[in-house]
Amino acid sequence: MKKIILMLACASLMATSATAQEALVKDASKAFGGNVEAKAAALEKLTPALTNPETAKDANTWLTGGKLALGIVDEYTKLKVMGQAVDNDALATALDCGYTMLATALPLDTVPEIDKKTGQPKLDKNGNVKVKTKHSKEILSLLGGHVGDLAQMGDIFLGENQYAKAAEAYSNYIGFVQSPLATIAGAPVPADTVLGNYNFLAGYCTYFSDVEEKDYLTAFNYFKKALSLGYTGNQCKEFRDAAFLSNVQNMMTHENQKDNIIPFIDSAIATDPQSPNFYDIKGQVLLGEEKVAEAKALFKTAMEKDPNYGDSYLNYARALYEEANAYIAANSQMTDVQLKPTLIPIYEEAMPYLQRAIQLDKSENKTLQTQANSLIEDINYKFELLGHKK
């Protein structure tokens, strides 16, 4: 089956409508028991009925399309069980098409009961409009019965390292199981840890998605949600922090987003006030804006949250170093002798923080150690220039 057939049918809401007859829908329903090709052909023929004024408002038109699309999903599933190769893109399109059509059908099937004498809607004893349905039970059964396929689609694409498609599939699953429609359909409610796992997978696939510009904010939000649901596996917190940092860096490269950086960091702090890296990154942003005093306070807070968070020690020392540089620049007319009483205490305060950063560096590439040693070397040089004996 060509994927384009399903895409054509699912795009019918924007397609130019041809004259449609009730018979068109009835004819398409004959393919319910057919194979993939028969269902796909019927779905293609049904396309005009989905936009024709005579049939597009009939729930059965959309139900017929949804049954055909999910029928294709079922046929593909059988082929997979038998070990046969399947076009996974076509499978995903059929699944999306089926859910879209059935979600369209459901509200069309809920119509007011009309009093034949007055032509007005009938009311119940509480004054609410009475409604009647004809296909809703079947629609809801189909929606609830294919929830597992939504999740499995993510697993399939993840297994193929197609991260963007996997992220979309997991997102579709998460969105559906948390929707009112899922509740009405009686779809099984996953445990928080299970839903947390799917949020992690959605975040992981979004973070590594094979797209030109990655959506780190969405990845961060998925990881954050996973953690809030009690999921702690697969270094979820570390991935959250990586996505957080990547999003901040990404925002800094876009001039129109720079005003949103601090609010974004503050919102992250609000969700996890014990996480040291959020304070540390905010401090680095403010240090870049030459707000040294505010940055120092944030680095100190990061140390308080986690005394073993090495970055905050290095960055606090960097802030002191920048404070000294700012003083030198502001007092360029002073001699070394005049600068010494102010600079020496600043440099001396920085040294133990640099030493502590080196001790805490457990990384393979020893980034903290390299940066700390570079600052130590420069401060020692400054000591010599100022005639200070350690």
mmCIF file of C-alpha atoms in Angstrom:
data_model
loop_
_atom_site.group_PDB
_atom_site.id
_atom_site.type_symbol
_atom_site.label_atom_id
_atom_site.label_comp_id
_atom_site.label_asym_id
_atom_site.label_seq_id
_atom_site.Cartn_x
_atom_site.Cartn_y
_atom_site.Cartn_z
ATOM 1 C CA MET A 1 0.000 0.000 0.000
ATOM 2 C CA LYS A 2 1.268 3.431 -0.852
ATOM 3 C CA LYS A 3 1.514 5.788 2.112
ATOM 4 C CA ILE A 4 0.307 8.620 -0.112
ATOM 5 C CA ILE A 5 -3.170 7.023 -0.270
ATOM 6 C CA LEU A 6 -3.646 7.429 3.473
ATOM 7 C CA MET A 7 -2.143 10.881 3.474
ATOM 8 C CA LEU A 8 -4.597 11.882 0.769
ATOM 9 C CA ALA A 9 -7.536 10.593 2.771
ATOM 10 C CA CYS A 10 -6.385 12.250 5.984
ATOM 11 C CA ALA A 11 -5.906 15.558 4.170
ATOM 12 C CA SER A 12 -9.520 15.511 3.049
ATOM 13 C CA LEU A 13 -10.547 18.354 5.327
ATOM 14 C CA MET A 14 -8.559 20.693 3.109
ATOM 15 C CA ALA A 15 -9.234 18.915 -0.167
ATOM 16 C CA THR A 16 -11.630 20.062 -2.873
ATOM 17 C CA SER A 17 -14.862 18.163 -2.471
ATOM 18 C CA ALA A 18 -16.525 16.220 -5.274
ATOM 19 C CA THR A 19 -20.196 15.267 -5.415
ATOM 20 C CA ALA A 20 -20.718 12.496 -2.902
ATOM 21 C CA GLN A 21 -23.518 10.021 -2.436
ATOM 22 C CA GLU A 22 -24.607 7.958 0.522
ATOM 23 C CA ALA A 23 -23.781 4.933 -1.596
ATOM 24 C CA LEU A 24 -20.111 5.918 -1.579
ATOM 25 C CA VAL A 25 -19.868 5.327 2.171
ATOM 26 C CA LYS A 26 -21.788 2.041 1.935
ATOM 27 C CA ASP A 27 -19.512 0.853 -0.843
ATOM 28 C CA ALA A 28 -16.391 1.675 1.173
ATOM 29 C CA SER A 29 -17.700 -0.341 4.122
ATOM 30 C CA LYS A 30 -17.606 -3.494 1.979
ATOM 31 C CA ALA A 31 -13.811 -3.486 2.379
ATOM 32 C CA PHE A 32 -13.915 -3.922 6.172
ATOM 33 C CA GLY A 33 -13.010 -7.579 5.818
ATOM 34 C CA GLY A 34 -10.456 -7.072 3.053
ATOM 35 C CA ASN A 35 -6.686 -6.993 3.068
ATOM 36 C CA VAL A 36 -4.459 -3.920 3.323
ATOM 37 C CA GLU A 37 -4.738 -3.051 -0.349
ATOM 38 C CA ALA A 38 -8.537 -3.381 -0.366
ATOM 39 C CA LYS A 39 -8.930 -1.192 2.723
ATOM 40 C CA ALA A 40 -6.524 1.415 1.354
ATOM 41 C CA ALA A 41 -8.361 1.551 -1.973
ATOM 42 C CA ALA A 42 -11.699 1.929 -0.190
ATOM 43 C CA LEU A 43 -10.294 4.681 1.999
ATOM 44 C CA GLU A 44 -9.060 6.528 -1.065
ATOM 45 C CA LYS A 45 -12.485 6.277 -2.717
ATOM 46 C CA LEU A 46 -14.094 7.547 0.489
ATOM 47 C CA THR A 47 -12.124 10.799 0.432
ATOM 48 C CA PRO A 48 -14.719 12.908 -1.470
ATOM 49 C CA ALA A 49 -17.446 11.935 1.000
ATOM 50 C CA LEU A 50 -15.423 13.409 3.836
ATOM 51 C CA THR A 51 -15.809 16.920 2.423
ATOM 52 C CA ASN A 52 -19.181 16.717 0.723
ATOM 53 C CA PRO A 53 -21.853 18.692 2.656
ATOM 54 C CA GLU A 54 -24.271 15.755 2.372
ATOM 55 C CA THR A 55 -22.003 13.234 4.060
ATOM 56 C CA ALA A 56 -19.267 15.143 5.910
ATOM 57 C CA LYS A 57 -21.613 15.860 8.824
ATOM 58 C CA ASP A 58 -22.611 12.223 9.154
ATOM 59 C CA ALA A 59 -20.741 10.374 11.915
ATOM 60 C CA ASN A 60 -20.929 7.149 9.925
ATOM 61 C CA THR A 61 -18.814 8.651 7.131
ATOM 62 C CA TRP A 62 -15.956 9.304 9.525
ATOM 63 C CA LEU A 63 -16.537 6.048 11.375
ATOM 64 C CA THR A 64 -16.225 4.179 8.096
ATOM 65 C CA GLY A 65 -12.930 5.927 7.342
ATOM 66 C CA GLY A 66 -11.653 5.326 10.855
ATOM 67 C CA LYS A 67 -12.544 1.630 10.738
ATOM 68 C CA LEU A 68 -10.769 1.247 7.421
ATOM 69 C CA ALA A 69 -7.639 3.032 8.691
ATOM 70 C CA LEU A 70 -7.464 1.067 11.944
ATOM 71 C CA GLY A 71 -8.283 -2.058 9.963
ATOM 72 C CA ILE A 72 -5.076 -1.390 8.019
ATOM 73 C CA VAL A 73 -3.263 -1.117 11.357
ATOM 74 C CA ASP A 74 -4.672 -4.504 12.371
ATOM 75 C CA GLU A 75 -3.614 -6.092 9.078
ATOM 76 C CA TYR A 76 -0.108 -4.722 9.428
ATOM 77 C CA THR A 77 0.047 -6.021 12.992
ATOM 78 C CA LYS A 78 -0.837 -9.503 11.759
ATOM 79 C CA LEU A 79 1.917 -9.302 9.159
ATOM 80 C CA LYS A 80 4.411 -8.285 11.836
ATOM 81 C CA VAL A 81 3.401 -11.226 14.016
ATOM 82 C CA MET A 82 4.065 -13.515 11.053
ATOM 83 C CA GLY A 83 7.530 -11.978 10.695
ATOM 84 C CA GLN A 84 6.811 -10.116 7.466
ATOM 85 C CA ALA A 85 8.275 -6.706 6.667
ATOM 86 C CA VAL A 86 5.913 -3.778 7.072
ATOM 87 C CA ASP A 87 6.047 -0.150 5.933
ATOM 88 C CA ASN A 88 6.211 1.481 9.351
ATOM 89 C CA ASP A 89 5.604 4.960 7.960
ATOM 90 C CA ALA A 90 2.375 3.744 6.376
ATOM 91 C CA LEU A 91 1.447 2.008 9.626
ATOM 92 C CA ALA A 92 1.954 5.232 11.589
ATOM 93 C CA THR A 93 -0.049 7.222 9.039
ATOM 94 C CA ALA A 94 -2.919 4.713 9.179
ATOM 95 C CA LEU A 95 -2.953 4.871 12.968
ATOM 96 C CA ASP A 96 -2.981 8.658 13.019
ATOM 97 C CA CYS A 97 -5.606 8.729 10.290
ATOM 98 C CA GLY A 98 -7.848 6.314 12.188
ATOM 99 C CA TYR A 99 -7.699 8.271 15.434
ATOM 100 C CA THR A 100 -8.263 11.584 13.661
ATOM 101 C CA MET A 101 -11.330 10.276 11.838
ATOM 102 C CA LEU A 102 -12.858 8.605 14.880
ATOM 103 C CA ALA A 103 -12.282 11.707 17.002
ATOM 104 C CA THR A 104 -14.134 13.642 14.300
ATOM 105 C CA ALA A 105 -16.947 11.096 14.202
ATOM 106 C CA LEU A 106 -17.713 11.064 17.922
ATOM 107 C CA PRO A 107 -19.128 14.597 18.350
ATOM 108 C CA LEU A 108 -21.088 14.221 15.097
ATOM 109 C CA ASP A 109 -22.785 11.154 16.545
ATOM 110 C CA THR A 110 -24.042 13.065 19.575
ATOM 111 C CA VAL A 111 -27.083 14.941 18.286
ATOM 112 C CA PRO A 112 -30.083 16.514 20.073
ATOM 113 C CA GLU A 113 -33.387 14.680 20.143
ATOM 114 C CA ILE A 114 -35.918 16.805 18.271
ATOM 115 C CA ASP A 115 -39.587 17.045 19.202
ATOM 116 C CA LYS A 116 -41.457 16.288 15.970
ATOM 117 C CA LYS A 117 -44.360 18.501 16.976
ATOM 118 C CA THR A 118 -42.434 21.635 17.932
ATOM 119 C CA GLY A 119 -39.236 21.127 16.007
ATOM 120 C CA GLN A 120 -37.304 22.052 19.187
ATOM 121 C CA PRO A 121 -34.802 19.950 21.147
ATOM 122 C CA LYS A 122 -36.290 17.747 23.836
ATOM 123 C CA LEU A 123 -35.321 18.470 27.436
ATOM 124 C CA ASP A 124 -34.891 16.112 30.349
ATOM 125 C CA LYS A 125 -36.318 16.723 33.827
ATOM 126 C CA ASN A 126 -33.308 18.881 34.701
ATOM 127 C CA GLY A 127 -33.752 21.079 31.668
ATOM 128 C CA ASN A 128 -30.785 19.636 29.782
ATOM 129 C CA VAL A 129 -31.050 18.871 26.077
ATOM 130 C CA LYS A 130 -31.588 15.179 25.433
ATOM 131 C CA VAL A 131 -29.130 13.616 23.020
ATOM 132 C CA LYS A 132 -29.015 10.374 21.133
ATOM 133 C CA THR A 133 -26.174 8.362 19.656
ATOM 134 C CA LYS A 134 -25.959 5.587 17.120
ATOM 135 C CA HIS A 135 -22.295 4.813 16.582
ATOM 136 C CA SER A 136 -20.593 6.162 19.718
ATOM 137 C CA LYS A 137 -20.213 2.780 21.425
ATOM 138 C CA GLU A 138 -18.352 1.375 18.432
ATOM 139 C CA ILE A 139 -16.271 4.532 18.004
ATOM 140 C CA LEU A 140 -15.159 4.486 21.632
ATOM 141 C CA SER A 141 -14.409 0.777 21.484
ATOM 142 C CA LEU A 142 -12.116 1.301 18.501
ATOM 143 C CA LEU A 143 -10.328 4.219 20.143
ATOM 144 C CA GLY A 144 -9.821 2.367 23.422
ATOM 145 C CA GLY A 145 -8.782 -0.840 21.716
ATOM 146 C CA HIS A 146 -5.874 0.657 19.787
ATOM 147 C CA VAL A 147 -4.192 2.655 22.545
ATOM 148 C CA GLY A 148 -1.408 0.097 22.759
ATOM 149 C CA ASP A 149 -0.659 0.643 19.076
ATOM 150 C CA LEU A 150 0.024 4.333 19.762
ATOM 151 C CA ALA A 151 2.699 3.445 22.313
ATOM 152 C CA GLN A 152 4.124 0.601 20.225
ATOM 153 C CA MET A 153 4.566 2.937 17.267
ATOM 154 C CA GLY A 154 7.056 4.906 19.370
ATOM 155 C CA ASP A 155 8.912 1.714 20.260
ATOM 156 C CA ILE A 156 9.099 0.738 16.592
ATOM 157 C CA PHE A 157 10.586 4.033 15.456
ATOM 158 C CA LEU A 158 12.938 4.175 18.449
ATOM 159 C CA GLY A 159 14.195 0.718 17.483
ATOM 160 C CA GLU A 160 15.003 2.138 14.048
ATOM 161 C CA ASN A 161 16.726 5.202 15.566
ATOM 162 C CA GLN A 162 14.131 7.445 13.917
ATOM 163 C CA TYR A 163 13.959 9.722 16.924
ATOM 164 C CA ALA A 164 11.732 12.482 15.558
ATOM 165 C CA LYS A 165 9.069 9.988 14.481
ATOM 166 C CA ALA A 166 9.381 8.107 17.760
ATOM 167 C CA ALA A 167 8.961 11.355 19.715
ATOM 168 C CA GLU A 168 5.810 12.169 17.762
ATOM 169 C CA ALA A 169 4.394 8.695 18.377
ATOM 170 C CA TYR A 170 5.078 8.801 22.120
ATOM 171 C CA SER A 171 3.596 12.295 22.239
ATOM 172 C CA ASN A 172 0.439 11.023 20.529
ATOM 173 C CA TYR A 173 0.143 8.235 23.100
ATOM 174 C CA ILE A 174 0.698 10.525 26.086
ATOM 175 C CA GLY A 175 -1.720 13.103 24.705
ATOM 176 C CA PHE A 176 -4.458 10.547 24.147
ATOM 177 C CA VAL A 177 -4.261 8.631 27.442
ATOM 178 C CA GLN A 178 -4.466 11.928 29.342
ATOM 179 C CA SER A 179 -7.364 13.271 27.295
ATOM 180 C CA PRO A 180 -11.060 13.283 28.235
ATOM 181 C CA LEU A 181 -11.645 11.182 25.125
ATOM 182 C CA ALA A 182 -9.551 8.368 26.600
ATOM 183 C CA THR A 183 -11.625 8.461 29.778
ATOM 184 C CA ILE A 184 -14.856 8.264 27.804
ATOM 185 C CA ALA A 185 -13.428 5.432 25.699
ATOM 186 C CA GLY A 186 -12.504 3.485 28.820
ATOM 187 C CA ALA A 187 -8.859 3.325 27.802
ATOM 188 C CA PRO A 188 -6.648 1.791 30.507
ATOM 189 C CA VAL A 189 -5.051 4.422 32.725
ATOM 190 C CA PRO A 190 -1.312 3.747 32.994
ATOM 191 C CA ALA A 191 0.342 3.907 36.405
ATOM 192 C CA ASP A 192 2.339 7.056 37.112
ATOM 193 C CA THR A 193 5.637 5.202 36.763
ATOM 194 C CA VAL A 194 4.553 3.816 33.388
ATOM 195 C CA LEU A 195 3.396 7.214 32.180
ATOM 196 C CA GLY A 196 6.633 8.630 33.550
ATOM 197 C CA ASN A 197 8.574 6.147 31.441
ATOM 198 C CA TYR A 198 6.733 7.240 28.292
ATOM 199 C CA ASN A 199 7.398 10.879 29.127
ATOM 200 C CA PHE A 200 11.068 9.998 29.492
ATOM 201 C CA LEU A 201 11.045 8.238 26.126
ATOM 202 C CA ALA A 202 9.308 11.215 24.492
ATOM 203 C CA GLY A 203 11.904 13.534 26.007
ATOM 204 C CA TYR A 204 14.803 11.262 25.032
ATOM 205 C CA CYS A 205 13.642 11.010 21.431
ATOM 206 C CA THR A 206 12.968 14.741 21.232
ATOM 207 C CA TYR A 207 16.427 15.482 22.649
ATOM 208 C CA PHE A 208 18.131 13.248 20.083
ATOM 209 C CA SER A 209 15.686 13.883 17.241
ATOM 210 C CA ASP A 210 17.149 14.009 13.758
ATOM 211 C CA VAL A 211 15.892 17.493 12.919
ATOM 212 C CA GLU A 212 17.748 20.645 11.972
ATOM 213 C CA GLU A 213 16.763 22.644 15.062
ATOM 214 C CA LYS A 214 16.008 20.543 18.113
ATOM 215 C CA ASP A 215 13.212 21.433 20.504
ATOM 216 C CA TYR A 216 15.114 21.305 23.778
ATOM 217 C CA LEU A 217 12.305 23.041 25.656
ATOM 218 C CA THR A 218 9.876 20.244 24.827
ATOM 219 C CA ALA A 219 12.491 17.645 25.770
ATOM 220 C CA PHE A 220 13.066 19.416 29.096
ATOM 221 C CA ASN A 221 9.335 19.498 29.817
ATOM 222 C CA TYR A 222 8.987 15.772 29.111
ATOM 223 C CA PHE A 223 11.894 14.913 31.428
ATOM 224 C CA LYS A 224 10.482 17.250 34.076
ATOM 225 C CA LYS A 225 7.084 15.563 33.811
ATOM 226 C CA ALA A 226 8.655 12.114 34.039
ATOM 227 C CA LEU A 227 10.417 13.072 37.260
ATOM 228 C CA SER A 228 7.225 14.556 38.709
ATOM 229 C CA LEU A 229 5.554 11.187 38.119
ATOM 230 C CA GLY A 230 8.231 9.450 40.149
ATOM 231 C CA TYR A 231 10.278 8.111 37.244
ATOM 232 C CA THR A 232 13.997 8.093 38.033
ATOM 233 C CA GLY A 233 15.417 5.496 35.634
ATOM 234 C CA ASN A 234 17.801 5.929 32.713
ATOM 235 C CA GLN A 235 19.500 9.001 34.231
ATOM 236 C CA CYS A 236 16.310 10.971 33.696
ATOM 237 C CA LYS A 237 17.442 13.826 35.936
ATOM 238 C CA GLU A 238 20.756 14.117 34.094
ATOM 239 C CA PHE A 239 18.913 14.240 30.763
ATOM 240 C CA ARG A 240 16.592 16.895 32.169
ATOM 241 C CA ASP A 241 19.578 19.000 33.203
ATOM 242 C CA ALA A 242 21.227 18.538 29.813
ATOM 243 C CA ALA A 243 18.048 19.592 28.007
ATOM 244 C CA PHE A 244 17.726 22.558 30.374
ATOM 245 C CA LEU A 245 21.252 23.754 29.598
ATOM 246 C CA SER A 246 20.823 23.159 25.856
ATOM 247 C CA ASN A 247 17.623 25.181 25.860
ATOM 248 C CA VAL A 248 19.296 28.083 27.673
ATOM 249 C CA GLN A 249 22.181 28.016 25.213
ATOM 250 C CA ASN A 250 19.742 27.868 22.310
ATOM 251 C CA MET A 251 17.785 30.840 23.649
ATOM 252 C CA MET A 252 20.991 32.847 23.994
ATOM 253 C CA THR A 253 21.661 32.458 20.268
ATOM 254 C CA HIS A 254 18.287 34.006 19.382
ATOM 255 C CA GLU A 255 18.096 37.713 20.091
ATOM 256 C CA ASN A 256 14.309 37.671 20.347
ATOM 257 C CA GLN A 257 14.430 35.031 23.106
ATOM 258 C CA LYS A 258 17.037 36.536 25.414
ATOM 259 C CA ASP A 259 14.437 38.258 27.588
ATOM 260 C CA ASN A 260 12.853 34.861 28.220
ATOM 261 C CA ILE A 261 15.976 33.180 29.586
ATOM 262 C CA ILE A 262 15.711 34.268 33.226
ATOM 263 C CA PRO A 263 11.938 33.592 33.411
ATOM 264 C CA PHE A 264 12.578 30.113 31.985
ATOM 265 C CA ILE A 265 15.296 29.416 34.559
ATOM 266 C CA ASP A 266 13.107 30.754 37.368
ATOM 267 C CA SER A 267 10.276 28.452 36.294
ATOM 268 C CA ALA A 268 12.703 25.518 36.407
ATOM 269 C CA ILE A 269 13.841 26.512 39.898
ATOM 270 C CA ALA A 270 10.211 26.662 41.004
ATOM 271 C CA THR A 271 9.661 23.047 39.919
ATOM 272 C CA ASP A 272 12.845 21.758 41.599
ATOM 273 C CA PRO A 273 14.243 24.288 44.086
ATOM 274 C CA GLN A 274 16.851 21.783 45.315
ATOM 275 C CA SER A 275 18.610 21.397 41.972
ATOM 276 C CA PRO A 276 21.986 23.224 42.130
ATOM 277 C CA ASN A 277 22.541 23.469 38.389
ATOM 278 C CA PHE A 278 19.519 25.737 37.863
ATOM 279 C CA TYR A 279 21.016 28.327 40.224
ATOM 280 C CA ASP A 280 24.457 27.830 38.736
ATOM 281 C CA ILE A 281 23.275 28.397 35.166
ATOM 282 C CA LYS A 282 21.298 31.476 36.208
ATOM 283 C CA GLY A 283 24.454 32.754 37.875
ATOM 284 C CA GLN A 284 26.433 32.220 34.679
ATOM 285 C CA VAL A 285 23.839 34.119 32.653
ATOM 286 C CA LEU A 286 23.939 37.044 35.091
ATOM 287 C CA LEU A 287 27.726 36.952 35.190
ATOM 288 C CA GLY A 288 27.677 37.325 31.412
ATOM 289 C CA GLU A 289 25.561 40.443 31.967
ATOM 290 C CA GLU A 290 28.220 41.726 34.415
ATOM 291 C CA LYS A 291 25.858 41.355 37.390
ATOM 292 C CA VAL A 292 28.649 39.961 39.522
ATOM 293 C CA ALA A 293 27.113 40.345 42.972
ATOM 294 C CA GLU A 294 23.885 38.585 41.928
ATOM 295 C CA ALA A 295 25.867 35.847 40.192
ATOM 296 C CA LYS A 296 28.026 35.226 43.283
ATOM 297 C CA ALA A 297 24.931 34.844 45.448
ATOM 298 C CA LEU A 298 23.502 32.268 43.052
ATOM 299 C CA PHE A 299 26.736 30.267 42.964
ATOM 300 C CA LYS A 300 26.737 30.238 46.755
ATOM 301 C CA THR A 301 23.136 28.991 46.725
ATOM 302 C CA ALA A 302 24.142 26.203 44.340
ATOM 303 C CA MET A 303 26.897 25.164 46.775
ATOM 304 C CA GLU A 304 24.381 25.126 49.626
ATOM 305 C CA LYS A 305 22.010 22.915 47.648
ATOM 306 C CA ASP A 306 24.817 20.468 46.856
ATOM 307 C CA PRO A 307 28.233 20.927 48.492
ATOM 308 C CA ASN A 308 29.693 18.522 45.932
ATOM 309 C CA TYR A 309 28.518 20.412 42.849
ATOM 310 C CA GLY A 310 31.921 21.375 41.452
ATOM 311 C CA ASP A 311 30.740 23.802 38.796
ATOM 312 C CA SER A 312 29.460 26.256 41.392
ATOM 313 C CA TYR A 313 32.898 26.459 43.074
ATOM 314 C CA LEU A 314 34.631 27.135 39.778
ATOM 315 C CA ASN A 315 32.039 29.710 38.759
ATOM 316 C CA TYR A 316 32.141 31.484 42.124
ATOM 317 C CA ALA A 317 35.917 31.834 41.686
ATOM 318 C CA ARG A 318 35.339 33.074 38.138
ATOM 319 C CA ALA A 319 32.951 35.697 39.472
ATOM 320 C CA LEU A 320 35.609 36.878 41.928
ATOM 321 C CA TYR A 321 38.148 36.975 39.116
ATOM 322 C CA GLU A 322 35.764 39.065 36.996
ATOM 323 C CA GLU A 323 35.146 41.319 39.988
ATOM 324 C CA ALA A 324 38.890 41.952 40.187
ATOM 325 C CA ASN A 325 39.082 42.631 36.446
ATOM 326 C CA ALA A 326 36.217 45.109 36.687
ATOM 327 C CA TYR A 327 37.985 46.933 39.517
ATOM 328 C CA ILE A 328 41.197 47.129 37.487
ATOM 329 C CA ALA A 329 39.309 48.498 34.469
ATOM 330 C CA ALA A 330 37.478 51.063 36.568
ATOM 331 C CA ASN A 331 40.696 52.249 38.187
ATOM 332 C CA SER A 332 43.163 52.218 35.310
ATOM 333 C CA GLN A 333 44.939 55.286 36.728
ATOM 334 C CA MET A 334 46.015 53.397 39.860
ATOM 335 C CA THR A 335 49.434 51.836 40.318
ATOM 336 C CA ASP A 336 49.956 48.210 41.340
ATOM 337 C CA VAL A 337 50.697 49.370 44.857
ATOM 338 C CA GLN A 338 47.372 51.190 44.982
ATOM 339 C CA LEU A 339 45.456 48.252 43.475
ATOM 340 C CA LYS A 340 47.044 45.662 45.743
ATOM 341 C CA PRO A 341 44.945 46.190 48.939
ATOM 342 C CA THR A 342 41.741 45.527 47.001
ATOM 343 C CA LEU A 343 42.878 42.855 44.552
ATOM 344 C CA ILE A 344 44.862 40.574 46.857
ATOM 345 C CA PRO A 345 41.882 39.685 49.127
ATOM 346 C CA ILE A 346 39.736 38.958 46.080
ATOM 347 C CA TYR A 347 42.323 36.650 44.542
ATOM 348 C CA GLU A 348 42.999 34.950 47.868
ATOM 349 C CA GLU A 349 39.300 34.306 48.341
ATOM 350 C CA ALA A 350 39.090 32.702 44.898
ATOM 351 C CA MET A 351 41.944 30.208 45.388
ATOM 352 C CA PRO A 352 40.286 27.706 47.773
ATOM 353 C CA TYR A 353 37.180 27.576 45.586
ATOM 354 C CA LEU A 354 39.370 26.706 42.613
ATOM 355 C CA GLN A 355 41.133 24.016 44.603
ATOM 356 C CA ARG A 356 37.768 22.606 45.687
ATOM 357 C CA ALA A 357 36.547 22.554 42.074
ATOM 358 C CA ILE A 358 39.591 20.481 41.121
ATOM 359 C CA GLN A 359 38.914 18.024 43.950
ATOM 360 C CA LEU A 360 35.291 17.603 42.878
ATOM 361 C CA ASP A 361 36.016 17.065 39.193
ATOM 362 C CA LYS A 362 35.053 13.447 38.474
ATOM 363 C CA SER A 363 34.635 13.855 34.724
ATOM 364 C CA GLU A 364 36.709 11.958 32.194
ATOM 365 C CA ASN A 365 37.777 15.073 30.299
ATOM 366 C CA LYS A 366 38.645 16.981 33.510
ATOM 367 C CA THR A 367 37.017 20.189 32.300
ATOM 368 C CA LEU A 368 36.730 21.742 35.755
ATOM 369 C CA GLN A 369 40.318 20.875 36.566
ATOM 370 C CA THR A 370 41.606 22.398 33.330
ATOM 371 C CA GLN A 371 39.662 25.628 33.767
ATOM 372 C CA ALA A 372 40.505 25.926 37.461
ATOM 373 C CA ASN A 373 44.225 25.388 36.848
ATOM 374 C CA SER A 374 44.166 28.048 34.152
ATOM 375 C CA LEU A 375 42.698 30.585 36.591
ATOM 376 C CA ILE A 376 45.110 29.542 39.345
ATOM 377 C CA GLU A 377 48.033 30.055 37.001
ATOM 378 C CA ASP A 378 46.798 33.509 36.038
ATOM 379 C CA ILE A 379 46.116 34.520 39.662
ATOM 380 C CA ASN A 380 49.616 33.403 40.660
ATOM 381 C CA TYR A 381 50.959 35.596 37.866
ATOM 382 C CA LYS A 382 48.902 38.503 39.233
ATOM 383 C CA PHE A 383 50.377 37.835 42.684
ATOM 384 C CA GLU A 384 53.874 38.196 41.231
ATOM 385 C CA LEU A 385 52.982 41.451 39.476
ATOM 386 C CA LEU A 386 51.519 42.813 42.703
ATOM 387 C CA GLY A 387 54.543 41.670 44.735
ATOM 388 C CA HIS A 388 52.452 39.399 46.901
ATOM 389 C CA LYS A 389 54.094 36.494 48.638
ATOM 390 C CA LYS A 390 51.784 33.536 49.210
#
